[in-house]
Amino acid sequence: MELIKELRSKQKEIEGLTSLVTNSVEEKDMREMAAEELLEAVEEEKRLQHELFRTLLPKDEADERDCILEVRAGTGGEEASLFAMDIFKMYEKYSQNNGWKFDTIDIMESAVKGYKEASGTISGSGVYGKLKFESGIHRVQV
């Protein structure tokens, strides 16, 4: 309820600032200040809407579990294997930045030192919940 109240309050603020921007023809400084505040208020409204949406989603029981990450080179030859290597290393660094444990399971290198296939485990608080919607040439599973 607090988020809804805060969102409604922000929407009223946006209405007032919009009115001020469009109606204050004579006062240029006032209009410019209101326009800056309006941009900030709109960004805050988007953040509040996103946060409200997240709180309304049901919790998945698997969100707190660890996961396995698999990355495979797609169509594209050696460039694809280099891209797969970059993706795998990106997830490794992302895991470290989030305080998760990343362990490499297997890497199959290509001729130019890229990765044809790579897999690893990611352990930590809320890992699967953060990564479950990842898709592409890589996949995340429980």
GROMACS .gro file of N, CA and C in nm:
model
  426
    1MET      N    1   0.082  -0.119   0.000
    1MET     CA    2   0.000   0.000   0.000
    1MET      C    3   0.086   0.126   0.000
    2GLU      N    4   0.200   0.119   0.070
    2GLU     CA    5   0.289   0.236   0.074
    2GLU      C    6   0.340   0.272  -0.064
    3LEU      N    7   0.373   0.171  -0.144
    3LEU     CA    8   0.420   0.197  -0.280
    3LEU      C    9   0.311   0.262  -0.365
    4ILE      N   10   0.189   0.216  -0.349
    4ILE     CA   11   0.077   0.272  -0.425
    4ILE      C   12   0.055   0.418  -0.385
    5LYS      N   13   0.060   0.447  -0.255
    5LYS     CA   14   0.044   0.584  -0.209
    5LYS      C   15   0.155   0.673  -0.263
    6GLU      N   16   0.277   0.622  -0.259
    6GLU     CA   17   0.391   0.698  -0.309
    6GLU      C   18   0.380   0.722  -0.460
    7LEU      N   19   0.334   0.621  -0.533
    7LEU     CA   20   0.317   0.634  -0.677
    7LEU      C   21   0.209   0.738  -0.709
    8ARG      N   22   0.098   0.733  -0.640
    8ARG     CA   23  -0.010   0.832  -0.662
    8ARG      C   24   0.037   0.972  -0.630
    9SER      N   25   0.112   0.986  -0.524
    9SER     CA   26   0.167   1.116  -0.487
    9SER      C   27   0.260   1.168  -0.596
   10LYS      N   28   0.343   1.080  -0.649
   10LYS     CA   29   0.436   1.120  -0.756
   10LYS      C   30   0.359   1.159  -0.882
   11GLN      N   31   0.251   1.090  -0.911
   11GLN     CA   32   0.170   1.123  -1.029
   11GLN      C   33   0.104   1.260  -1.014
   12LYS      N   34   0.058   1.294  -0.893
   12LYS     CA   35   0.002   1.427  -0.869
   12LYS      C   36   0.109   1.534  -0.883
   13GLU      N   37   0.229   1.503  -0.835
   13GLU     CA   38   0.341   1.596  -0.849
   13GLU      C   39   0.371   1.620  -0.997
   14ILE      N   40   0.367   1.515  -1.077
   14ILE     CA   41   0.393   1.528  -1.221
   14ILE      C   42   0.287   1.614  -1.287
   15GLU      N   43   0.160   1.596  -1.248
   15GLU     CA   44   0.053   1.679  -1.303
   15GLU      C   45   0.076   1.826  -1.272
   16GLY      N   46   0.113   1.855  -1.148
   16GLY     CA   47   0.139   1.993  -1.108
   16GLY      C   48   0.257   2.053  -1.181
   17LEU      N   49   0.363   1.978  -1.195
   17LEU     CA   50   0.481   2.027  -1.266
   17LEU      C   51   0.453   2.048  -1.415
   18THR      N   52   0.374   1.958  -1.474
   18THR     CA   53   0.337   1.973  -1.614
   18THR      C   54   0.256   2.100  -1.634
   19SER      N   55   0.163   2.125  -1.544
   19SER     CA   56   0.083   2.247  -1.550
   19SER      C   57   0.170   2.371  -1.536
   20LEU      N   58   0.265   2.365  -1.445
   20LEU     CA   59   0.356   2.477  -1.423
   20LEU      C   60   0.443   2.504  -1.546
   21VAL      N   61   0.490   2.399  -1.609
   21VAL     CA   62   0.574   2.415  -1.729
   21VAL      C   63   0.494   2.477  -1.843
   22THR      N   64   0.372   2.432  -1.862
   22THR     CA   65   0.291   2.483  -1.975
   22THR      C   66   0.229   2.619  -1.949
   23ASN      N   67   0.206   2.656  -1.821
   23ASN     CA   68   0.134   2.780  -1.791
   23ASN      C   69   0.222   2.897  -1.749
   24SER      N   70   0.347   2.875  -1.714
   24SER     CA   71   0.431   2.985  -1.670
   24SER      C   72   0.508   3.042  -1.789
   25VAL      N   73   0.437   3.116  -1.872
   25VAL     CA   74   0.494   3.171  -1.995
   25VAL      C   75   0.593   3.283  -1.964
   26GLU      N   76   0.562   3.368  -1.866
   26GLU     CA   77   0.644   3.486  -1.839
   26GLU      C   78   0.772   3.454  -1.763
   27GLU      N   79   0.769   3.359  -1.675
   27GLU     CA   80   0.883   3.328  -1.588
   27GLU      C   81   0.966   3.214  -1.646
   28LYS      N   82   1.069   3.250  -1.722
   28LYS     CA   83   1.153   3.151  -1.789
   28LYS      C   84   1.231   3.064  -1.690
   29ASP      N   85   1.287   3.125  -1.585
   29ASP     CA   86   1.363   3.050  -1.485
   29ASP      C   87   1.276   2.948  -1.413
   30MET      N   88   1.155   2.991  -1.379
   30MET     CA   89   1.062   2.902  -1.309
   30MET      C   90   1.025   2.784  -1.399
   31ARG      N   91   1.003   2.811  -1.527
   31ARG     CA   92   0.966   2.706  -1.622
   31ARG      C   93   1.081   2.606  -1.639
   32GLU      N   94   1.205   2.655  -1.646
   32GLU     CA   95   1.320   2.566  -1.661
   32GLU      C   96   1.340   2.479  -1.538
   33MET      N   97   1.324   2.535  -1.420
   33MET     CA   98   1.336   2.456  -1.296
   33MET      C   99   1.228   2.350  -1.289
   34ALA      N  100   1.106   2.389  -1.327
   34ALA     CA  101   0.995   2.293  -1.324
   34ALA      C  102   1.018   2.181  -1.426
   35ALA      N  103   1.075   2.214  -1.541
   35ALA     CA  104   1.102   2.113  -1.644
   35ALA      C  105   1.206   2.012  -1.593
   36GLU      N  106   1.308   2.059  -1.524
   36GLU     CA  107   1.409   1.968  -1.468
   36GLU      C  108   1.347   1.877  -1.362
   37GLU      N  109   1.266   1.937  -1.275
   37GLU     CA  110   1.200   1.857  -1.171
   37GLU      C  111   1.103   1.758  -1.232
   38LEU      N  112   1.039   1.796  -1.342
   38LEU     CA  113   0.946   1.706  -1.410
   38LEU      C  114   1.018   1.583  -1.463
   39LEU      N  115   1.135   1.602  -1.523
   39LEU     CA  116   1.212   1.488  -1.573
   39LEU      C  117   1.250   1.393  -1.460
   40GLU      N  118   1.294   1.449  -1.347
   40GLU     CA  119   1.329   1.366  -1.232
   40GLU      C  120   1.208   1.292  -1.177
   41ALA      N  121   1.094   1.361  -1.173
   41ALA     CA  122   0.971   1.300  -1.121
   41ALA      C  123   0.924   1.186  -1.211
   42VAL      N  124   0.937   1.203  -1.342
   42VAL     CA  125   0.896   1.097  -1.435
   42VAL      C  126   0.985   0.974  -1.418
   43GLU      N  127   1.115   0.995  -1.400
   43GLU     CA  128   1.206   0.882  -1.376
   43GLU      C  129   1.172   0.811  -1.246
   44GLU      N  130   1.142   0.887  -1.144
   44GLU     CA  131   1.104   0.828  -1.014
   44GLU      C  132   0.974   0.751  -1.027
   45GLU      N  133   0.879   0.803  -1.106
   45GLU     CA  134   0.753   0.733  -1.128
   45GLU      C  135   0.778   0.599  -1.196
   46LYS      N  136   0.866   0.595  -1.297
   46LYS     CA  137   0.899   0.469  -1.364
   46LYS      C  138   0.959   0.370  -1.266
   47ARG      N  139   1.049   0.418  -1.179
   47ARG     CA  140   1.112   0.330  -1.081
   47ARG      C  141   1.008   0.273  -0.985
   48LEU      N  142   0.916   0.360  -0.940
   48LEU     CA  143   0.812   0.314  -0.848
   48LEU      C  144   0.719   0.213  -0.915
   49GLN      N  145   0.685   0.235  -1.041
   49GLN     CA  146   0.600   0.140  -1.114
   49GLN      C  147   0.669   0.005  -1.126
   50HIS      N  148   0.796   0.007  -1.158
   50HIS     CA  149   0.872  -0.118  -1.170
   50HIS      C  150   0.878  -0.191  -1.035
   51GLU      N  151   0.904  -0.117  -0.929
   51GLU     CA  152   0.912  -0.178  -0.796
   51GLU      C  153   0.777  -0.236  -0.754
   52LEU      N  154   0.669  -0.165  -0.784
   52LEU     CA  155   0.535  -0.214  -0.752
   52LEU      C  156   0.505  -0.341  -0.830
   53PHE      N  157   0.541  -0.343  -0.957
   53PHE     CA  158   0.520  -0.461  -1.039
   53PHE      C  159   0.594  -0.581  -0.982
   54ARG      N  160   0.719  -0.560  -0.941
   54ARG     CA  161   0.798  -0.670  -0.884
   54ARG      C  162   0.737  -0.724  -0.755
   55THR      N  163   0.680  -0.636  -0.673
   55THR     CA  164   0.621  -0.683  -0.547
   55THR      C  165   0.493  -0.761  -0.570
   56LEU      N  166   0.426  -0.738  -0.683
   56LEU     CA  167   0.302  -0.807  -0.711
   56LEU      C  168   0.323  -0.945  -0.773
   57LEU      N  169   0.442  -0.970  -0.825
   57LEU     CA  170   0.471  -1.102  -0.883
   57LEU      C  171   0.481  -1.206  -0.772
   58PRO      N  172   0.424  -1.324  -0.796
   58PRO     CA  173   0.437  -1.430  -0.695
   58PRO      C  174   0.582  -1.479  -0.687
   59LYS      N  175   0.624  -1.518  -0.569
   59LYS     CA  176   0.759  -1.569  -0.548
   59LYS      C  177   0.769  -1.711  -0.601
   60ASP      N  178   0.878  -1.739  -0.668
   60ASP     CA  179   0.906  -1.873  -0.719
   60ASP      C  180   0.988  -1.945  -0.613
   61GLU      N  181   0.951  -2.066  -0.582
   61GLU     CA  182   1.023  -2.142  -0.479
   61GLU      C  183   1.169  -2.166  -0.517
   62ALA      N  184   1.199  -2.169  -0.646
   62ALA     CA  185   1.334  -2.199  -0.691
   62ALA      C  186   1.424  -2.075  -0.694
   63ASP      N  187   1.371  -1.956  -0.669
   63ASP     CA  188   1.449  -1.833  -0.680
   63ASP      C  189   1.574  -1.831  -0.593
   64GLU      N  190   1.572  -1.898  -0.482
   64GLU     CA  191   1.687  -1.897  -0.390
   64GLU      C  192   1.788  -2.007  -0.419
   65ARG      N  193   1.761  -2.090  -0.517
   65ARG     CA  194   1.849  -2.203  -0.545
   65ARG      C  195   1.969  -2.162  -0.630
   66ASP      N  196   2.069  -2.250  -0.633
   66ASP     CA  197   2.186  -2.231  -0.718
   66ASP      C  198   2.150  -2.275  -0.860
   67CYS      N  199   2.239  -2.249  -0.956
   67CYS     CA  200   2.208  -2.288  -1.093
   67CYS      C  201   2.334  -2.329  -1.169
   68ILE      N  202   2.309  -2.385  -1.286
   68ILE     CA  203   2.415  -2.422  -1.379
   68ILE      C  204   2.400  -2.334  -1.502
   69LEU      N  205   2.509  -2.277  -1.547
   69LEU     CA  206   2.510  -2.193  -1.666
   69LEU      C  207   2.579  -2.269  -1.779
   70GLU      N  208   2.514  -2.275  -1.895
   70GLU     CA  209   2.574  -2.337  -2.013
   70GLU      C  210   2.579  -2.234  -2.124
   71VAL      N  211   2.695  -2.223  -2.188
   71VAL     CA  212   2.712  -2.132  -2.300
   71VAL      C  213   2.767  -2.215  -2.416
   72ARG      N  214   2.704  -2.200  -2.533
   72ARG     CA  215   2.750  -2.271  -2.652
   72ARG      C  216   2.766  -2.170  -2.765
   73ALA      N  217   2.869  -2.190  -2.844
   73ALA     CA  218   2.889  -2.103  -2.960
   73ALA      C  219   2.776  -2.129  -3.059
   74GLY      N  220   2.717  -2.022  -3.108
   74GLY     CA  221   2.610  -2.034  -3.206
   74GLY      C  222   2.668  -2.042  -3.346
   75THR      N  223   2.583  -2.020  -3.444
   75THR     CA  224   2.627  -2.017  -3.583
   75THR      C  225   2.715  -1.895  -3.604
   76GLY      N  226   2.828  -1.913  -3.670
   76GLY     CA  227   2.916  -1.800  -3.693
   76GLY      C  228   3.062  -1.835  -3.687
   77GLY      N  229   3.093  -1.961  -3.672
   77GLY     CA  230   3.232  -2.004  -3.677
   77GLY      C  231   3.314  -1.955  -3.560
   78GLU      N  232   3.436  -1.911  -3.591
   78GLU     CA  233   3.530  -1.873  -3.486
   78GLU      C  234   3.485  -1.748  -3.410
   79GLU      N  235   3.419  -1.654  -3.480
   79GLU     CA  236   3.369  -1.534  -3.411
   79GLU      C  237   3.266  -1.573  -3.306
   80ALA      N  238   3.183  -1.671  -3.337
   80ALA     CA  239   3.082  -1.716  -3.242
   80ALA      C  240   3.148  -1.778  -3.119
   81SER      N  241   3.257  -1.850  -3.139
   81SER     CA  242   3.325  -1.911  -3.024
   81SER      C  243   3.391  -1.803  -2.937
   82LEU      N  244   3.443  -1.698  -3.000
   82LEU     CA  245   3.500  -1.588  -2.922
   82LEU      C  246   3.391  -1.515  -2.844
   83PHE      N  247   3.274  -1.499  -2.907
   83PHE     CA  248   3.161  -1.435  -2.838
   83PHE      C  249   3.114  -1.521  -2.721
   84ALA      N  250   3.107  -1.652  -2.740
   84ALA     CA  251   3.067  -1.742  -2.632
   84ALA      C  252   3.164  -1.732  -2.515
   85MET      N  253   3.293  -1.719  -2.546
   85MET     CA  254   3.393  -1.704  -2.440
   85MET      C  255   3.369  -1.573  -2.364
   86ASP      N  256   3.343  -1.465  -2.438
   86ASP     CA  257   3.315  -1.336  -2.374
   86ASP      C  258   3.191  -1.344  -2.284
   87ILE      N  259   3.087  -1.410  -2.331
   87ILE     CA  260   2.963  -1.424  -2.253
   87ILE      C  261   2.992  -1.502  -2.124
   88PHE      N  262   3.064  -1.611  -2.137
   88PHE     CA  263   3.094  -1.693  -2.020
   88PHE      C  264   3.176  -1.615  -1.918
   89LYS      N  265   3.276  -1.543  -1.963
   89LYS     CA  266   3.358  -1.462  -1.872
   89LYS      C  267   3.278  -1.347  -1.811
   90MET      N  268   3.182  -1.294  -1.889
   90MET     CA  269   3.097  -1.188  -1.838
   90MET      C  270   3.014  -1.239  -1.719
   91TYR      N  271   2.956  -1.359  -1.733
   91TYR     CA  272   2.879  -1.416  -1.623
   91TYR      C  273   2.967  -1.447  -1.503
   92GLU      N  274   3.089  -1.486  -1.528
   92GLU     CA  275   3.182  -1.513  -1.417
   92GLU      C  276   3.206  -1.384  -1.337
   93LYS      N  277   3.233  -1.276  -1.406
   93LYS     CA  278   3.257  -1.148  -1.338
   93LYS      C  279   3.129  -1.096  -1.273
   94TYR      N  280   3.016  -1.114  -1.339
   94TYR     CA  281   2.888  -1.071  -1.283
   94TYR      C  282   2.863  -1.146  -1.152
   95SER      N  283   2.894  -1.274  -1.152
   95SER     CA  284   2.876  -1.355  -1.031
   95SER      C  285   2.965  -1.305  -0.918
   96GLN      N  286   3.088  -1.277  -0.950
   96GLN     CA  287   3.182  -1.227  -0.849
   96GLN      C  288   3.136  -1.091  -0.795
   97ASN      N  289   3.087  -1.003  -0.883
   97ASN     CA  290   3.038  -0.872  -0.840
   97ASN      C  291   2.918  -0.882  -0.747
   98ASN      N  292   2.839  -0.989  -0.762
   98ASN     CA  293   2.722  -1.008  -0.677
   98ASN      C  294   2.753  -1.091  -0.552
   99GLY      N  295   2.879  -1.129  -0.536
   99GLY     CA  296   2.918  -1.207  -0.418
   99GLY      C  297   2.882  -1.353  -0.428
  100TRP      N  298   2.858  -1.403  -0.548
  100TRP     CA  299   2.825  -1.543  -0.569
  100TRP      C  300   2.951  -1.623  -0.599
  101LYS      N  301   2.944  -1.753  -0.577
  101LYS     CA  302   3.056  -1.841  -0.607
  101LYS      C  303   3.037  -1.897  -0.748
  102PHE      N  304   3.137  -1.884  -0.830
  102PHE     CA  305   3.134  -1.933  -0.968
  102PHE      C  306   3.240  -2.040  -0.985
  103ASP      N  307   3.199  -2.159  -1.025
  103ASP     CA  308   3.293  -2.269  -1.048
  103ASP      C  309   3.275  -2.320  -1.191
  104THR      N  310   3.384  -2.328  -1.264
  104THR     CA  311   3.381  -2.380  -1.400
  104THR      C  312   3.371  -2.532  -1.395
  105ILE      N  313   3.277  -2.587  -1.470
  105ILE     CA  314   3.261  -2.732  -1.478
  105ILE      C  315   3.342  -2.787  -1.595
  106ASP      N  316   3.320  -2.729  -1.714
  106ASP     CA  317   3.385  -2.781  -1.834
  106ASP      C  318   3.396  -2.670  -1.938
  107ILE      N  319   3.507  -2.670  -2.011
  107ILE     CA  320   3.526  -2.577  -2.123
  107ILE      C  321   3.582  -2.655  -2.240
  108MET      N  322   3.516  -2.641  -2.355
  108MET     CA  323   3.565  -2.701  -2.478
  108MET      C  324   3.609  -2.585  -2.569
  109GLU      N  325   3.741  -2.570  -2.586
  109GLU     CA  326   3.793  -2.458  -2.661
  109GLU      C  327   3.788  -2.483  -2.811
  110SER      N  328   3.784  -2.373  -2.886
  110SER     CA  329   3.789  -2.380  -3.032
  110SER      C  330   3.934  -2.361  -3.077
  111ALA      N  331   3.955  -2.358  -3.206
  111ALA     CA  332   4.091  -2.346  -3.261
  111ALA      C  333   4.154  -2.211  -3.228
  112VAL      N  334   4.074  -2.105  -3.214
  112VAL     CA  335   4.129  -1.971  -3.187
  112VAL      C  336   4.115  -1.933  -3.040
  113LYS      N  337   4.109  -2.032  -2.953
  113LYS     CA  338   4.102  -2.012  -2.808
  113LYS      C  339   3.970  -1.953  -2.761
  114GLY      N  340   3.866  -1.960  -2.844
  114GLY     CA  341   3.732  -1.925  -2.798
  114GLY      C  342   3.669  -2.047  -2.734
  115TYR      N  343   3.542  -2.041  -2.699
  115TYR     CA  344   3.474  -2.154  -2.636
  115TYR      C  345   3.366  -2.208  -2.729
  116LYS      N  346   3.378  -2.337  -2.766
  116LYS     CA  347   3.269  -2.402  -2.837
  116LYS      C  348   3.154  -2.426  -2.739
  117GLU      N  349   3.191  -2.472  -2.619
  117GLU     CA  350   3.094  -2.495  -2.511
  117GLU      C  351   3.163  -2.465  -2.379
  118ALA      N  352   3.087  -2.414  -2.285
  118ALA     CA  353   3.139  -2.392  -2.150
  118ALA      C  354   3.024  -2.403  -2.052
  119SER      N  355   3.051  -2.456  -1.936
  119SER     CA  356   2.948  -2.466  -1.833
  119SER      C  357   3.011  -2.441  -1.697
  120GLY      N  358   2.927  -2.389  -1.608
  120GLY     CA  359   2.974  -2.360  -1.474
  120GLY      C  360   2.859  -2.357  -1.375
  121THR      N  361   2.890  -2.368  -1.248
  121THR     CA  362   2.788  -2.358  -1.144
  121THR      C  363   2.799  -2.220  -1.079
  122ILE      N  364   2.685  -2.166  -1.045
  122ILE     CA  365   2.680  -2.038  -0.975
  122ILE      C  366   2.602  -2.061  -0.846
  123SER      N  367   2.663  -2.031  -0.732
  123SER     CA  368   2.601  -2.054  -0.602
  123SER      C  369   2.594  -1.923  -0.526
  124GLY      N  370   2.487  -1.907  -0.452
  124GLY     CA  371   2.473  -1.789  -0.368
  124GLY      C  372   2.327  -1.756  -0.344
  125SER      N  373   2.306  -1.648  -0.275
  125SER     CA  374   2.171  -1.607  -0.238
  125SER      C  375   2.097  -1.549  -0.358
  126GLY      N  376   1.985  -1.611  -0.395
  126GLY     CA  377   1.899  -1.559  -0.500
  126GLY      C  378   1.953  -1.571  -0.640
  127VAL      N  379   2.047  -1.661  -0.664
  127VAL     CA  380   2.110  -1.674  -0.796
  127VAL      C  381   2.008  -1.706  -0.904
  128TYR      N  382   1.933  -1.812  -0.886
  128TYR     CA  383   1.839  -1.854  -0.990
  128TYR      C  384   1.732  -1.748  -1.014
  129GLY      N  385   1.688  -1.683  -0.909
  129GLY     CA  386   1.588  -1.578  -0.924
  129GLY      C  387   1.635  -1.464  -1.012
  130LYS      N  388   1.765  -1.433  -1.005
  130LYS     CA  389   1.820  -1.324  -1.087
  130LYS      C  390   1.848  -1.369  -1.230
  131LEU      N  391   1.882  -1.494  -1.250
  131LEU     CA  392   1.928  -1.540  -1.381
  131LEU      C  393   1.826  -1.623  -1.459
  132LYS      N  394   1.712  -1.655  -1.403
  132LYS     CA  395   1.622  -1.751  -1.466
  132LYS      C  396   1.565  -1.706  -1.599
  133PHE      N  397   1.565  -1.577  -1.627
  133PHE     CA  398   1.509  -1.530  -1.753
  133PHE      C  399   1.615  -1.510  -1.861
  134GLU      N  400   1.738  -1.548  -1.832
  134GLU     CA  401   1.845  -1.537  -1.931
  134GLU      C  402   1.821  -1.642  -2.039
  135SER      N  403   1.842  -1.602  -2.165
  135SER     CA  404   1.827  -1.697  -2.275
  135SER      C  405   1.912  -1.652  -2.392
  136GLY      N  406   1.926  -1.737  -2.488
  136GLY     CA  407   2.009  -1.709  -2.603
  136GLY      C  408   2.091  -1.833  -2.633
  137ILE      N  409   2.218  -1.812  -2.663
  137ILE     CA  410   2.304  -1.929  -2.688
  137ILE      C  411   2.350  -1.989  -2.558
  138HIS      N  412   2.306  -1.931  -2.448
  138HIS     CA  413   2.337  -1.984  -2.316
  138HIS      C  414   2.206  -2.011  -2.245
  139ARG      N  415   2.208  -2.093  -2.145
  139ARG     CA  416   2.088  -2.119  -2.068
  139ARG      C  417   2.122  -2.137  -1.921
  140VAL      N  418   2.024  -2.111  -1.838
  140VAL     CA  419   2.039  -2.124  -1.694
  140VAL      C  420   1.934  -2.222  -1.646
  141GLN      N  421   1.972  -2.318  -1.564
  141GLN     CA  422   1.874  -2.413  -1.514
  141GLN      C  423   1.906  -2.449  -1.370
  142VAL      N  424   1.801  -2.498  -1.304
  142VAL     CA  425   1.814  -2.538  -1.164
  142VAL      C  426   1.874  -2.676  -1.158
   0.00000   0.00000   0.00000
